[in-house]
């Protein structure tokens, strides 16, 4: 078995699994100084775009292609590559089609699709020039977005007139979204050959007027919201995620962002992302299902929701944005949990995060305070 991976930044999530299954790996990467290049059996430094990866996939006669791209702009081109290689060369590409990727990348079109299909999303509207700032002032606080926003870029929670004026400056394509006070949730969903399974809903913190980036928040799983039946609620989120994945006919993995409004006990879908999720380590921690490794199973033809269900576990987990993990602690090099009570450190220096899992809340507390005692005490971390 030979697989071509496009992009090396996330390859350490897959390398250990590919090696375990004796899969020959090839990487294409546009940055010759990128991380993880040495983990592959062969590497190619190529120009940006999909033309060279297509040529290399054909030349190397690979069995499948797995794009490991964590940003939206290239994903439509990835979808076009998928259509070409699958149709003309019978090489499966474990990624979304160009139409699905384009829909997910355009946040306004996504919300229109959700509304058309009677799926709840916060109230929104497109702004037309000349912008009427006084109308927006009556709706403060309000979320301002551009359709191609991602990772906090192109998104602003406006609290006053100055915020509005600052955001609309030099922008031609803006829409508004009602600010919802509630709980931020992500759930990863796997889909291949028209078979679908949603994994674990992950708590990403509460919404804030400051617009704190999800990477700066403490994450927890399983999702536990006070005052509701969490078992029933989490299943409802899984059902919704699978419905959405089937609706847009995604292939590979899709990350779905949801807001839970506790005041009316409603879930609002915010956006879809047809790329590896920023919560993938939390998903692996709590379920023992590694989403990127699942893409390899799809490429090998061994994947099925039934297999995922059989392998799925249920652990307690948290992810902490520690900045720099203590240097006096040994850091696992392989991006795999070593046991029921274990951890993974990930992210670049000064922006590191540690994902911890355990078989009980008590053990999760104990391991957290053992690994990062200063951070845990400063943030008064306790899982109850």
Short mmCIF file of C-alpha atoms in Angstrom, two decimals, residues 9-378:
data_model
loop_
_atom_site.label_atom_id
_atom_site.label_comp_id
_atom_site.label_asym_id
_atom_site.label_seq_id
_atom_site.Cartn_x
_atom_site.Cartn_y
_atom_site.Cartn_z
CA UNK A 9 2.26 19.97 9.11
CA UNK A 10 -0.24 17.37 10.35
CA UNK A 11 1.63 14.33 9.12
CA UNK A 12 2.88 13.38 12.58
CA UNK A 13 -0.76 12.59 13.40
CA UNK A 14 -0.69 9.92 10.69
CA UNK A 15 2.93 8.74 10.46
CA UNK A 16 2.85 6.35 13.42
CA UNK A 17 -0.32 4.69 12.18
CA UNK A 18 0.96 4.32 8.60
CA UNK A 19 4.19 2.79 9.89
CA UNK A 20 2.26 0.40 12.12
CA UNK A 21 0.37 -0.86 9.08
CA UNK A 22 3.50 -0.98 6.88
CA UNK A 23 2.18 1.64 4.46
CA UNK A 24 4.67 3.39 2.20
CA UNK A 25 4.25 7.15 2.60
CA UNK A 26 5.04 10.06 0.28
CA UNK A 27 4.66 13.75 1.14
CA UNK A 28 4.32 16.75 -1.14
CA UNK A 29 5.04 20.07 0.56
CA UNK A 30 5.64 23.60 -0.72
CA UNK A 31 7.87 24.63 2.21
CA UNK A 32 11.24 22.87 2.24
CA UNK A 33 11.68 23.81 5.92
CA UNK A 34 8.31 22.44 6.99
CA UNK A 35 8.05 20.11 9.96
CA UNK A 36 7.61 16.33 9.76
CA UNK A 37 9.17 15.89 6.32
CA UNK A 38 11.60 13.35 7.73
CA UNK A 39 8.74 11.12 8.89
CA UNK A 40 7.78 10.08 5.35
CA UNK A 41 9.49 7.46 3.22
CA UNK A 42 9.78 9.95 0.35
CA UNK A 43 9.21 13.68 0.01
CA UNK A 44 8.72 16.14 -2.85
CA UNK A 45 9.07 19.92 -2.52
CA UNK A 46 6.59 21.35 -5.00
CA UNK A 47 5.02 24.72 -5.93
CA UNK A 48 1.74 25.64 -4.26
CA UNK A 49 -1.35 24.21 -5.88
CA UNK A 50 -2.53 20.75 -6.86
CA UNK A 51 -0.90 20.35 -10.28
CA UNK A 52 2.31 18.77 -9.02
CA UNK A 53 0.63 16.52 -6.43
CA UNK A 54 -1.56 15.19 -9.26
CA UNK A 55 1.50 14.47 -11.39
CA UNK A 56 3.32 12.80 -8.49
CA UNK A 57 0.31 10.66 -7.56
CA UNK A 58 0.22 9.35 -11.13
CA UNK A 59 4.00 8.97 -11.47
CA UNK A 60 4.35 7.15 -8.15
CA UNK A 61 1.31 5.00 -8.90
CA UNK A 62 -0.07 5.56 -5.40
CA UNK A 63 -3.08 3.67 -4.10
CA UNK A 64 -4.69 6.76 -2.56
CA UNK A 65 -4.19 10.46 -1.74
CA UNK A 66 -4.87 12.04 1.66
CA UNK A 67 -4.74 15.86 1.80
CA UNK A 68 -3.66 17.13 5.23
CA UNK A 69 -4.58 20.77 4.70
CA UNK A 70 -5.83 22.79 7.68
CA UNK A 71 -7.05 25.96 5.94
CA UNK A 72 -10.03 26.59 3.68
CA UNK A 73 -8.70 28.37 0.53
CA UNK A 74 -6.99 25.35 -1.12
CA UNK A 75 -9.83 22.91 -0.39
CA UNK A 76 -11.86 23.66 -3.52
CA UNK A 77 -8.78 22.88 -5.64
CA UNK A 78 -8.31 19.71 -3.60
CA UNK A 79 -11.86 18.77 -4.56
CA UNK A 80 -11.10 19.35 -8.25
CA UNK A 81 -7.99 17.18 -7.90
CA UNK A 82 -10.17 14.50 -6.30
CA UNK A 83 -12.57 14.52 -9.22
CA UNK A 84 -9.74 14.27 -11.76
CA UNK A 85 -7.74 11.50 -10.07
CA UNK A 86 -10.77 9.40 -9.19
CA UNK A 87 -12.37 9.68 -12.63
CA UNK A 88 -9.31 9.48 -14.86
CA UNK A 89 -6.84 7.43 -12.79
CA UNK A 90 -8.99 5.46 -10.34
CA UNK A 91 -6.98 6.90 -7.42
CA UNK A 92 -9.23 7.65 -4.42
CA UNK A 93 -8.71 11.02 -2.74
CA UNK A 94 -9.92 11.07 0.87
CA UNK A 95 -11.41 14.56 0.86
CA UNK A 96 -14.56 16.51 0.10
CA UNK A 97 -15.67 17.24 -3.45
CA UNK A 98 -15.11 20.73 -4.85
CA UNK A 99 -18.81 21.61 -4.44
CA UNK A 100 -18.90 20.53 -0.80
CA UNK A 101 -15.61 22.27 -0.01
CA UNK A 102 -16.77 25.46 -1.69
CA UNK A 103 -20.04 25.43 0.24
CA UNK A 104 -18.25 24.94 3.57
CA UNK A 105 -15.67 27.62 2.82
CA UNK A 106 -18.37 30.21 2.15
CA UNK A 107 -19.93 30.80 5.55
CA UNK A 108 -22.83 32.84 4.14
CA UNK A 109 -23.77 30.14 1.62
CA UNK A 110 -23.55 27.58 4.41
CA UNK A 111 -26.06 29.51 6.50
CA UNK A 112 -28.40 29.85 3.53
CA UNK A 113 -28.23 26.08 3.02
CA UNK A 114 -28.95 25.46 6.70
CA UNK A 115 -31.97 27.77 6.64
CA UNK A 116 -33.31 26.19 3.46
CA UNK A 117 -33.17 22.78 5.16
CA UNK A 118 -34.80 23.98 8.40
CA UNK A 119 -31.64 23.55 10.46
CA UNK A 120 -31.29 26.17 13.18
CA UNK A 121 -28.52 28.75 12.76
CA UNK A 122 -28.29 32.19 14.41
CA UNK A 123 -30.30 34.86 12.59
CA UNK A 124 -28.21 36.49 9.85
CA UNK A 125 -28.44 38.97 7.01
CA UNK A 126 -26.23 40.27 4.24
CA UNK A 127 -25.22 43.93 4.36
CA UNK A 128 -25.56 46.04 1.25
CA UNK A 129 -23.67 49.26 0.54
CA UNK A 130 -24.02 51.94 1.64
CA UNK A 131 -23.86 50.35 5.08
CA UNK A 132 -26.41 51.69 7.54
CA UNK A 133 -24.41 51.76 10.76
CA UNK A 134 -27.30 53.18 12.78
CA UNK A 135 -29.36 50.06 12.04
CA UNK A 136 -26.58 47.84 13.34
CA UNK A 137 -26.20 49.92 16.49
CA UNK A 138 -29.71 48.86 17.50
CA UNK A 139 -28.64 45.20 17.44
CA UNK A 140 -25.46 45.41 19.55
CA UNK A 141 -23.71 43.19 20.46
CA UNK A 142 -23.64 41.72 16.97
CA UNK A 143 -21.32 39.38 15.11
CA UNK A 144 -19.84 40.72 11.85
CA UNK A 145 -18.43 38.23 9.35
CA UNK A 146 -17.08 37.86 5.86
CA UNK A 147 -18.02 34.66 3.95
CA UNK A 148 -14.43 33.44 3.83
CA UNK A 149 -13.68 34.00 7.52
CA UNK A 150 -11.76 31.29 9.35
CA UNK A 151 -9.96 30.86 12.67
CA UNK A 152 -11.11 34.22 13.98
CA UNK A 153 -10.02 36.10 10.84
CA UNK A 154 -12.95 37.82 9.14
CA UNK A 155 -15.04 37.65 12.33
CA UNK A 156 -15.67 40.37 14.92
CA UNK A 157 -18.08 40.74 17.82
CA UNK A 158 -19.06 44.40 17.63
CA UNK A 159 -19.85 46.01 20.97
CA UNK A 160 -20.06 49.63 19.82
CA UNK A 161 -20.04 51.95 16.81
CA UNK A 162 -16.24 52.03 16.64
CA UNK A 163 -16.12 48.24 16.35
CA UNK A 164 -18.57 48.36 13.45
CA UNK A 165 -16.69 51.10 11.64
CA UNK A 166 -13.37 49.33 12.10
CA UNK A 167 -14.67 46.06 10.66
CA UNK A 168 -16.56 47.37 7.63
CA UNK A 169 -13.63 49.51 6.51
CA UNK A 170 -12.28 48.29 3.16
CA UNK A 171 -14.63 45.27 3.10
CA UNK A 172 -17.16 44.67 0.35
CA UNK A 173 -18.78 41.42 1.43
CA UNK A 174 -20.16 41.41 4.97
CA UNK A 175 -22.99 39.70 6.76
CA UNK A 176 -24.24 39.90 10.33
CA UNK A 177 -25.07 37.14 12.76
CA UNK A 178 -26.99 37.40 16.00
CA UNK A 179 -24.72 37.00 19.02
CA UNK A 180 -25.75 33.92 21.00
CA UNK A 181 -24.72 33.61 24.62
CA UNK A 182 -24.03 29.96 25.17
CA UNK A 183 -21.71 26.98 24.88
CA UNK A 184 -19.36 26.39 21.97
CA UNK A 185 -19.27 22.80 20.72
CA UNK A 186 -17.37 20.97 17.99
CA UNK A 187 -18.05 17.50 16.67
CA UNK A 188 -16.07 15.59 14.06
CA UNK A 189 -17.93 13.40 11.60
CA UNK A 190 -16.47 10.71 9.36
CA UNK A 191 -18.06 9.74 6.05
CA UNK A 192 -16.91 7.46 3.25
CA UNK A 193 -18.75 5.48 0.55
CA UNK A 194 -22.05 6.94 1.80
CA UNK A 195 -21.50 5.61 5.33
CA UNK A 196 -21.41 8.07 8.20
CA UNK A 197 -20.57 8.20 11.88
CA UNK A 198 -20.29 11.18 14.23
CA UNK A 199 -17.78 11.05 17.07
CA UNK A 200 -17.83 12.92 20.40
CA UNK A 201 -19.20 16.43 21.01
CA UNK A 202 -16.41 18.52 22.53
CA UNK A 203 -16.94 21.49 24.86
CA UNK A 204 -14.86 24.45 23.63
CA UNK A 205 -15.83 27.00 26.26
CA UNK A 206 -18.57 29.60 26.54
CA UNK A 207 -19.10 32.40 24.08
CA UNK A 208 -17.56 35.69 25.18
CA UNK A 209 -18.03 39.27 24.08
CA UNK A 210 -14.25 39.47 23.73
CA UNK A 211 -14.37 36.85 20.96
CA UNK A 212 -11.73 34.66 22.58
CA UNK A 213 -10.21 32.27 20.05
CA UNK A 214 -11.12 28.58 20.65
CA UNK A 215 -7.42 27.67 20.80
CA UNK A 216 -7.09 29.89 23.87
CA UNK A 217 -9.88 28.15 25.76
CA UNK A 218 -9.91 25.06 27.95
CA UNK A 219 -11.71 22.18 26.23
CA UNK A 220 -13.45 19.26 27.92
CA UNK A 221 -15.18 16.03 26.99
CA UNK A 222 -17.55 14.38 27.28
CA UNK A 223 -19.76 17.42 26.81
CA UNK A 224 -21.54 18.19 30.07
CA UNK A 225 -24.00 21.10 30.25
CA UNK A 226 -25.71 21.69 33.58
CA UNK A 227 -29.47 21.44 33.81
CA UNK A 228 -30.08 19.10 30.86
CA UNK A 229 -30.02 15.38 30.06
CA UNK A 230 -26.52 15.23 28.58
CA UNK A 231 -26.79 11.68 27.31
CA UNK A 232 -29.86 12.60 25.28
CA UNK A 233 -28.40 15.95 24.23
CA UNK A 234 -25.09 14.50 23.05
CA UNK A 235 -26.91 11.88 20.99
CA UNK A 236 -29.02 14.63 19.43
CA UNK A 237 -25.82 16.45 18.41
CA UNK A 238 -24.43 13.25 16.87
CA UNK A 239 -27.66 12.74 14.95
CA UNK A 240 -27.54 16.32 13.70
CA UNK A 241 -23.90 15.97 12.65
CA UNK A 242 -24.60 12.79 10.68
CA UNK A 243 -27.60 14.42 9.02
CA UNK A 244 -25.46 17.37 7.92
CA UNK A 245 -22.63 15.16 6.65
CA UNK A 246 -25.07 13.17 4.53
CA UNK A 247 -26.83 16.33 3.36
CA UNK A 248 -23.67 17.90 1.93
CA UNK A 249 -22.25 14.50 0.87
CA UNK A 250 -18.90 15.11 2.52
CA UNK A 251 -16.16 12.52 2.20
CA UNK A 252 -13.34 12.03 4.67
CA UNK A 253 -13.77 14.20 7.75
CA UNK A 254 -15.92 17.21 8.59
CA UNK A 255 -15.80 19.39 11.69
CA UNK A 256 -19.10 21.01 12.69
CA UNK A 257 -19.27 24.04 14.99
CA UNK A 258 -22.41 24.39 17.11
CA UNK A 259 -23.66 26.86 19.71
CA UNK A 260 -25.93 25.66 22.49
CA UNK A 261 -28.20 28.39 23.83
CA UNK A 262 -29.03 27.38 27.39
CA UNK A 263 -31.84 29.94 27.67
CA UNK A 264 -34.04 28.08 25.20
CA UNK A 265 -32.16 24.75 25.10
CA UNK A 266 -31.52 25.07 21.36
CA UNK A 267 -28.54 24.04 19.24
CA UNK A 268 -27.49 26.40 16.45
CA UNK A 269 -25.15 25.27 13.67
CA UNK A 270 -22.50 27.92 13.02
CA UNK A 271 -20.32 26.45 10.29
CA UNK A 272 -18.99 23.34 8.56
CA UNK A 273 -15.31 22.66 7.94
CA UNK A 274 -14.18 20.02 5.45
CA UNK A 275 -10.70 19.65 6.91
CA UNK A 276 -9.01 18.10 9.96
CA UNK A 277 -10.40 19.63 13.12
CA UNK A 278 -8.62 21.64 15.78
CA UNK A 279 -10.37 19.34 18.29
CA UNK A 280 -8.96 16.13 16.78
CA UNK A 281 -6.78 15.44 19.83
CA UNK A 282 -9.79 15.83 22.10
CA UNK A 283 -11.75 13.45 19.89
CA UNK A 284 -8.91 10.91 20.11
CA UNK A 285 -8.58 11.42 23.86
CA UNK A 286 -12.19 10.76 24.72
CA UNK A 287 -13.08 8.11 22.09
CA UNK A 288 -9.69 6.54 21.22
CA UNK A 289 -10.64 7.18 17.58
CA UNK A 290 -7.95 9.17 15.77
CA UNK A 291 -9.70 11.05 12.94
CA UNK A 292 -6.67 11.37 10.65
CA UNK A 293 -5.85 7.69 11.12
CA UNK A 294 -9.43 6.93 10.07
CA UNK A 295 -8.63 8.60 6.73
CA UNK A 296 -5.89 6.00 6.26
CA UNK A 297 -8.40 3.21 6.89
CA UNK A 298 -10.64 4.78 4.23
CA UNK A 299 -7.72 4.83 1.80
CA UNK A 300 -6.98 1.15 2.57
CA UNK A 301 -10.59 0.09 2.07
CA UNK A 302 -10.93 -1.22 5.63
CA UNK A 303 -13.08 1.59 7.08
CA UNK A 304 -16.64 1.22 8.26
CA UNK A 305 -18.82 2.86 10.93
CA UNK A 306 -19.27 -0.57 12.49
CA UNK A 307 -15.52 -0.87 13.05
CA UNK A 308 -15.43 2.61 14.55
CA UNK A 309 -18.24 1.76 16.95
CA UNK A 310 -16.47 -1.41 18.07
CA UNK A 311 -13.24 0.49 18.76
CA UNK A 312 -14.82 3.53 20.40
CA UNK A 313 -14.06 4.10 24.09
CA UNK A 314 -15.33 6.63 26.60
CA UNK A 315 -12.74 8.59 28.58
CA UNK A 316 -12.68 11.92 30.37
CA UNK A 317 -10.48 14.47 28.62
CA UNK A 318 -9.32 18.05 28.66
CA UNK A 319 -7.09 20.26 26.53
CA UNK A 320 -5.16 23.13 28.08
CA UNK A 321 -3.43 26.02 26.24
CA UNK A 322 -0.31 25.95 28.44
CA UNK A 323 1.97 28.02 26.19
CA UNK A 324 5.12 26.05 26.98
CA UNK A 325 4.89 22.56 28.42
CA UNK A 326 7.32 22.08 31.36
CA UNK A 327 10.76 21.24 29.98
CA UNK A 328 11.51 18.88 32.85
CA UNK A 329 8.77 16.50 31.73
CA UNK A 330 9.27 13.92 29.04
CA UNK A 331 7.12 14.73 26.00
CA UNK A 332 5.76 11.81 23.96
CA UNK A 333 7.09 12.06 20.40
CA UNK A 334 4.35 9.92 18.86
CA UNK A 335 0.94 11.56 18.61
CA UNK A 336 -0.75 8.61 20.28
CA UNK A 337 -2.03 8.21 23.83
CA UNK A 338 0.04 5.65 25.70
CA UNK A 339 -2.72 4.38 27.96
CA UNK A 340 -5.97 5.15 29.74
CA UNK A 341 -4.30 7.88 31.82
CA UNK A 342 -1.93 9.68 29.45
CA UNK A 343 -1.39 12.84 27.43
CA UNK A 344 -0.20 14.36 24.14
CA UNK A 345 1.64 17.68 23.75
CA UNK A 346 1.12 19.50 20.45
CA UNK A 347 1.50 22.90 18.86
CA UNK A 348 4.54 25.14 18.25
CA UNK A 349 6.81 26.49 20.97
CA UNK A 350 5.15 29.19 23.13
CA UNK A 351 1.74 28.07 21.81
CA UNK A 352 1.73 24.50 23.04
CA UNK A 353 -1.36 22.69 24.23
CA UNK A 354 -1.57 19.50 26.22
CA UNK A 355 -4.46 17.08 25.78
CA UNK A 356 -4.97 14.80 28.77
CA UNK A 357 -7.24 11.81 29.17
CA UNK A 358 -8.14 9.53 32.05
CA UNK A 359 -10.55 6.78 32.99
CA UNK A 360 -12.19 8.85 35.74
CA UNK A 361 -12.72 12.48 36.68
CA UNK A 362 -10.56 12.00 39.75
CA UNK A 363 -7.67 10.64 37.69
CA UNK A 364 -8.07 13.43 35.16
CA UNK A 365 -7.79 15.99 37.97
CA UNK A 366 -4.79 14.25 39.46
CA UNK A 367 -2.93 13.90 36.15
CA UNK A 368 -3.64 17.53 35.22
CA UNK A 369 -2.18 18.85 38.48
CA UNK A 370 0.77 16.49 38.15
CA UNK A 371 1.61 17.59 34.59
CA UNK A 372 0.98 21.36 34.78
CA UNK A 373 0.52 22.24 38.46
CA UNK A 374 1.12 25.99 38.09
CA UNK A 375 -1.31 26.32 35.19
CA UNK A 376 -3.91 24.15 36.91
CA UNK A 377 -3.76 26.15 40.16
CA UNK A 378 -3.78 29.51 38.37
#
